[in-house]
GROMACS .gro file of C-alpha atoms in nm:
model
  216
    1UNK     CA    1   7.478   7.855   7.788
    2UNK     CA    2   7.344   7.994   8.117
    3UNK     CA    3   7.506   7.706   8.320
    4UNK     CA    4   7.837   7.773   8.139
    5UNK     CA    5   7.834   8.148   8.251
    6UNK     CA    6   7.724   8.058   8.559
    7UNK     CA    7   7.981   7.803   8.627
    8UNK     CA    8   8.261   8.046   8.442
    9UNK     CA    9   8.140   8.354   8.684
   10UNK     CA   10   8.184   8.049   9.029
   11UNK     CA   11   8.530   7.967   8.894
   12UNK     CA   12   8.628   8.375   8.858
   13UNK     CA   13   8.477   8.440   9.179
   14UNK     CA   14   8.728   8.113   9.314
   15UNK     CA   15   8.977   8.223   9.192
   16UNK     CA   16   8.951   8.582   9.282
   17UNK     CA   17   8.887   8.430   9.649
   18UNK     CA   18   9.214   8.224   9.626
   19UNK     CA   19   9.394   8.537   9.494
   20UNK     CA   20   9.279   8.746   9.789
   21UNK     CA   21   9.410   8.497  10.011
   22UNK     CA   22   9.703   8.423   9.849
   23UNK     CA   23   9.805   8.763   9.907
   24UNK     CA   24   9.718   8.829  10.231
   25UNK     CA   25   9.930   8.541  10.318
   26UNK     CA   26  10.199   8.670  10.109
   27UNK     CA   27  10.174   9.038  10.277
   28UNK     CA   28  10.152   8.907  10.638
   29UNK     CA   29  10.443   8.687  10.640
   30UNK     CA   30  10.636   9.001  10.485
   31UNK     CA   31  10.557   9.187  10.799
   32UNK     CA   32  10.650   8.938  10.990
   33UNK     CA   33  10.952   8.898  10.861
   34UNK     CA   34  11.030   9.275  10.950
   35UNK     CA   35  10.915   9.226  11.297
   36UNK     CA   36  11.157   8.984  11.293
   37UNK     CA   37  11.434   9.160  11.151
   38UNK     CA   38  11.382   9.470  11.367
   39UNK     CA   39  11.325   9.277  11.648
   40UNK     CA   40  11.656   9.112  11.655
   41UNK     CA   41  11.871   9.404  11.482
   42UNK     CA   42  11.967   9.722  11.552
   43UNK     CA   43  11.739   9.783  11.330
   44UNK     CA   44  11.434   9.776  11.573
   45UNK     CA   45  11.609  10.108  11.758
   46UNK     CA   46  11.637  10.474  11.686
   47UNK     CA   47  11.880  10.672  11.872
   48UNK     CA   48  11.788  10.978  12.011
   49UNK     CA   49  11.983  11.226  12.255
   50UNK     CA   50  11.761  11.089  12.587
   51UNK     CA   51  11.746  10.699  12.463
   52UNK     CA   52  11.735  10.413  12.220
   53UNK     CA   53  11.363  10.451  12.113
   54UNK     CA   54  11.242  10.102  12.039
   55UNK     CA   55  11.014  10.103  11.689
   56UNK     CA   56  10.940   9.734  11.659
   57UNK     CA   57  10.536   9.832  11.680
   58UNK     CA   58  10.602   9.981  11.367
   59UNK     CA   59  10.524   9.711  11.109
   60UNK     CA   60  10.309   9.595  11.379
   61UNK     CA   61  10.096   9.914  11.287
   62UNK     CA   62  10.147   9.893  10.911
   63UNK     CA   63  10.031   9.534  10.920
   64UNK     CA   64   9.706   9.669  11.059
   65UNK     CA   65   9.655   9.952  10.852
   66UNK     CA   66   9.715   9.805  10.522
   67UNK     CA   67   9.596   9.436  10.540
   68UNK     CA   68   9.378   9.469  10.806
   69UNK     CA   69   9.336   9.344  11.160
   70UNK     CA   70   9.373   8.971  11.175
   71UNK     CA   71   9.778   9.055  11.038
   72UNK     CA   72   9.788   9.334  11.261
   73UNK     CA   73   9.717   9.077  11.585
   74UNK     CA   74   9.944   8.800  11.373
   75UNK     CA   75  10.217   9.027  11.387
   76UNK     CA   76  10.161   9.123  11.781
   77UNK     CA   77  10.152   8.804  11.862
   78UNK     CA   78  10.497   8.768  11.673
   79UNK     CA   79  10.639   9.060  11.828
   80UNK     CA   80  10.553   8.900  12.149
   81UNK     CA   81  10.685   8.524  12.088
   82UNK     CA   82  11.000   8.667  11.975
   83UNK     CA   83  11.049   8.894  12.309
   84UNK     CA   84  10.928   8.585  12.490
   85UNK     CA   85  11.255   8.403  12.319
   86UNK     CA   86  11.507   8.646  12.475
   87UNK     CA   87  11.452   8.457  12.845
   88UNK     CA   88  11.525   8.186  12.735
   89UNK     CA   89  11.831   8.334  12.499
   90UNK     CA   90  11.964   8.567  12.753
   91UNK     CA   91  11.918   8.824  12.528
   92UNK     CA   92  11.664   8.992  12.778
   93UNK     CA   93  11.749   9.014  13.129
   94UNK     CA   94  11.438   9.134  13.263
   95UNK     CA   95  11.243   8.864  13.098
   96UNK     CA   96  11.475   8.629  13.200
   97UNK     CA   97  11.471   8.704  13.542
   98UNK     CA   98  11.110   8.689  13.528
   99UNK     CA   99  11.104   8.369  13.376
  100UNK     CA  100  11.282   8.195  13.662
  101UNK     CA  101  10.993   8.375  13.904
  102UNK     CA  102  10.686   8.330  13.754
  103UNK     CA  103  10.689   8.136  13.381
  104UNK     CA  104  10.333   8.228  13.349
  105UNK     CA  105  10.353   8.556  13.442
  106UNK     CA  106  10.681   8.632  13.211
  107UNK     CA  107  10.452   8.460  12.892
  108UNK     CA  108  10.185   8.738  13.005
  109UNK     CA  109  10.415   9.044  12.994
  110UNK     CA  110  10.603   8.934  12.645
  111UNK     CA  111  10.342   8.765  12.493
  112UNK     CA  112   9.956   8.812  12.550
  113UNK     CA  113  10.056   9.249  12.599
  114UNK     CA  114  10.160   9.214  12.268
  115UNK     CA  115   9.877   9.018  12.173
  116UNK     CA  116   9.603   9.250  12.330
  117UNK     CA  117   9.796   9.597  12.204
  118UNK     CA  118   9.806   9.487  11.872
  119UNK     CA  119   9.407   9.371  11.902
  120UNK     CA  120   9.262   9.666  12.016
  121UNK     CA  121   9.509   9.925  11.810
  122UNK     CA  122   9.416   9.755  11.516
  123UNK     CA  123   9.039   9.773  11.556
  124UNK     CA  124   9.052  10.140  11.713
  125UNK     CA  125   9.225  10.204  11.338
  126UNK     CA  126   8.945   9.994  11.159
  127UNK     CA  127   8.715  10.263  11.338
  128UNK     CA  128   8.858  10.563  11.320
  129UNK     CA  129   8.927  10.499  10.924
  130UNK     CA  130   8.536  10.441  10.834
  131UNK     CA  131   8.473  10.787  11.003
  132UNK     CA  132   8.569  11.167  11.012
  133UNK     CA  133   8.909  11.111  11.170
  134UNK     CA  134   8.991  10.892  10.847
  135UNK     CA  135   9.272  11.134  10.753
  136UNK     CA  136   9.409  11.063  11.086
  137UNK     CA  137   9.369  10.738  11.170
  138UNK     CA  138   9.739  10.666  11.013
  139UNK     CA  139   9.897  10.870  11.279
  140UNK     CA  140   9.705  10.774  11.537
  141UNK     CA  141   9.748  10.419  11.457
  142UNK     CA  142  10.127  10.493  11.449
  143UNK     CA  143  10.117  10.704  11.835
  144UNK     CA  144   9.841  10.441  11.998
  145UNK     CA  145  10.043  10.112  11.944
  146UNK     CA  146  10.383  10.167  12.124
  147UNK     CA  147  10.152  10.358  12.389
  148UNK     CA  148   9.922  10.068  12.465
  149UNK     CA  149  10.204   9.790  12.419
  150UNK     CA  150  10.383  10.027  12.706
  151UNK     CA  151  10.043  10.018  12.917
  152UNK     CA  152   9.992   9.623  12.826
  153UNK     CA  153  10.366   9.549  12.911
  154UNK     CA  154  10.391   9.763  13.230
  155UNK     CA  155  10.043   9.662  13.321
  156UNK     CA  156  10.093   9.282  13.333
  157UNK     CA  157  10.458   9.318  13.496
  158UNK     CA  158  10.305   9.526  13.796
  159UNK     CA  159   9.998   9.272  13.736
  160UNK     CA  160  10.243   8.939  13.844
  161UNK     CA  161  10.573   9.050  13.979
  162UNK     CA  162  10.536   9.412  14.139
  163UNK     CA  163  10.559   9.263  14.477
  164UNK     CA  164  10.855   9.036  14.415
  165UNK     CA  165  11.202   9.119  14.536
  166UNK     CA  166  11.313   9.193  14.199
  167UNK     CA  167  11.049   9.484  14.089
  168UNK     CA  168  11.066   9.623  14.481
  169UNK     CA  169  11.472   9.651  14.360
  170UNK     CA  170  11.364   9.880  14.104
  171UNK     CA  171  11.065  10.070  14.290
  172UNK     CA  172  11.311  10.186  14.531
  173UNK     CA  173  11.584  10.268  14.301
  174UNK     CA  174  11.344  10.527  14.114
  175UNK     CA  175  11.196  10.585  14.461
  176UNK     CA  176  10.818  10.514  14.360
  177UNK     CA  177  10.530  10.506  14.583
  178UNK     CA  178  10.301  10.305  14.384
  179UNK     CA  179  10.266  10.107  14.036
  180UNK     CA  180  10.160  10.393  13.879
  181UNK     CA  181  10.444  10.619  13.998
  182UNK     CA  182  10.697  10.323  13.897
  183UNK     CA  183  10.557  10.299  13.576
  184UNK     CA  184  10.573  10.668  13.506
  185UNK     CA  185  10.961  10.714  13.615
  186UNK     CA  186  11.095  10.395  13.467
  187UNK     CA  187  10.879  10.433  13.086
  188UNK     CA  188  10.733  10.769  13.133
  189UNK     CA  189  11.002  10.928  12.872
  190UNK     CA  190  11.082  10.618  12.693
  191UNK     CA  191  10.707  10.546  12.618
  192UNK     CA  192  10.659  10.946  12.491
  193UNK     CA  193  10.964  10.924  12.243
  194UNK     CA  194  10.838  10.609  12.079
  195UNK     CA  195  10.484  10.743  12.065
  196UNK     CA  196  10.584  11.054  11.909
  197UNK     CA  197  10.822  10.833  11.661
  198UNK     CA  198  10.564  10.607  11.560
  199UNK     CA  199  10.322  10.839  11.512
  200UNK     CA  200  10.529  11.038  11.230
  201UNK     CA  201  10.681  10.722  11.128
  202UNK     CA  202  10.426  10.476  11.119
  203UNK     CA  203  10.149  10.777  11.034
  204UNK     CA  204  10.362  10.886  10.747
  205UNK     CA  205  10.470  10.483  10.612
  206UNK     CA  206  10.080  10.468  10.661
  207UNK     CA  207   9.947  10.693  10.426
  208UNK     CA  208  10.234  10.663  10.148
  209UNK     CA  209  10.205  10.289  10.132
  210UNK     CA  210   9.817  10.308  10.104
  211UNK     CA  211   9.856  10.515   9.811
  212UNK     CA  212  10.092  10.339   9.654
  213UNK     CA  213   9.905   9.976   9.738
  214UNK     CA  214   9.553  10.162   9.627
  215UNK     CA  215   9.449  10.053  10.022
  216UNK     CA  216   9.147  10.229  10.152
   0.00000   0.00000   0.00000
């Protein structure tokens, strides 16, 4: 009799195991499927009266917040294949401009930003949401990751092509004197609208859906 419990409880506890799995599976390759959407829709875009805000890392963000931080990075890395695409597609300029400089380089800036923005957002949320800022870890979430994947993106494109002929074009035509200053006039606004957008977006998608899903 003992054996027969013990062997029904293994089975349960299999099964459970497989269910868990099952569904994270199930979950992630939603989200990745609206990264995908967004990022090749107008979708991925809000309008505003300065710019087109882009809101891709928003399911990026969701991903981490409500199944955790291995789909949060799965969905990064997504994001960032499916930029990394548009050189080759045409549909990006700048990345296909970079491409034909610096291959490497170009996989850097589309892909491993991504990669490392969606990494550290998504354990800065894991942190935040076991402590005091709990209640606030959804919006934070929501501001952090278009911020970083600005910082990531901007970082590794002054990192491997701020010196070429092509990113001197664009120094001079917002007159910067450094990296930094070129960073700040060509994303300074762009990267504060999206912040403030995901925050209230992401923050608010955040907190609903965790009711709703019974998410810690």
């Amino acid at each position: 009799m003992d054996n027969t419990s013990m062997l029904g409880r293994k089975t349960t506890e299999e099964s459970v195991g497989l269910s868990s799995k099952t569904r994270f599976m199930v979950e992630t390759a939603l989200m990745v499927a609206i990264v995908l959407i967004m990022g090749n829709t107008v979708l991925g875009t809000i309008p505003t009266p300065i710019l087109k805000a882009s809101i891709v890392t928003v399911p990026v963000a969701l991903a981490a917040m409500l199944i955790g931080p291995q789909a949060g990075i799965i969905c990064g890395l997504v994001f960032g294949l499916n930029s990394f695409v548009g050189a080759f597609t045409g549909s990006s300029l700048m990345l296909s401009t970079l491409f034909s400089i610096n291959p490497i380089g170009a996989f850097f800036t589309a892909v491993v930003a991504r990669v490392l923005d969606a990494t550290l957002v998504s354990f800065i949320y894991k942190a935040l949401h076991r402590g005091k800022l709990k209640p606030a870890s959804y919006y934070i979430t929501g501001a952090l990751m278009p911020i970083f994947n600005t910082v990531f993106f901007m970082g590794t494109l002054c990192l491997f092509f701020y010196n070429t002929e092509y990113v001197q074009g664009m120094v001079t035509k917002y007159n910067a004197t450094n990296p930094f200053a070129f960073v700040v006039a060509m994303v300074g606004v762009q990267a504060t609208v999206e912040a403030v957008i995901g925050c209230i977006l992401a923050g608010t998608l955040g907190v609903v859906l965790s009711k709703v899903l019974h998410r810690g």
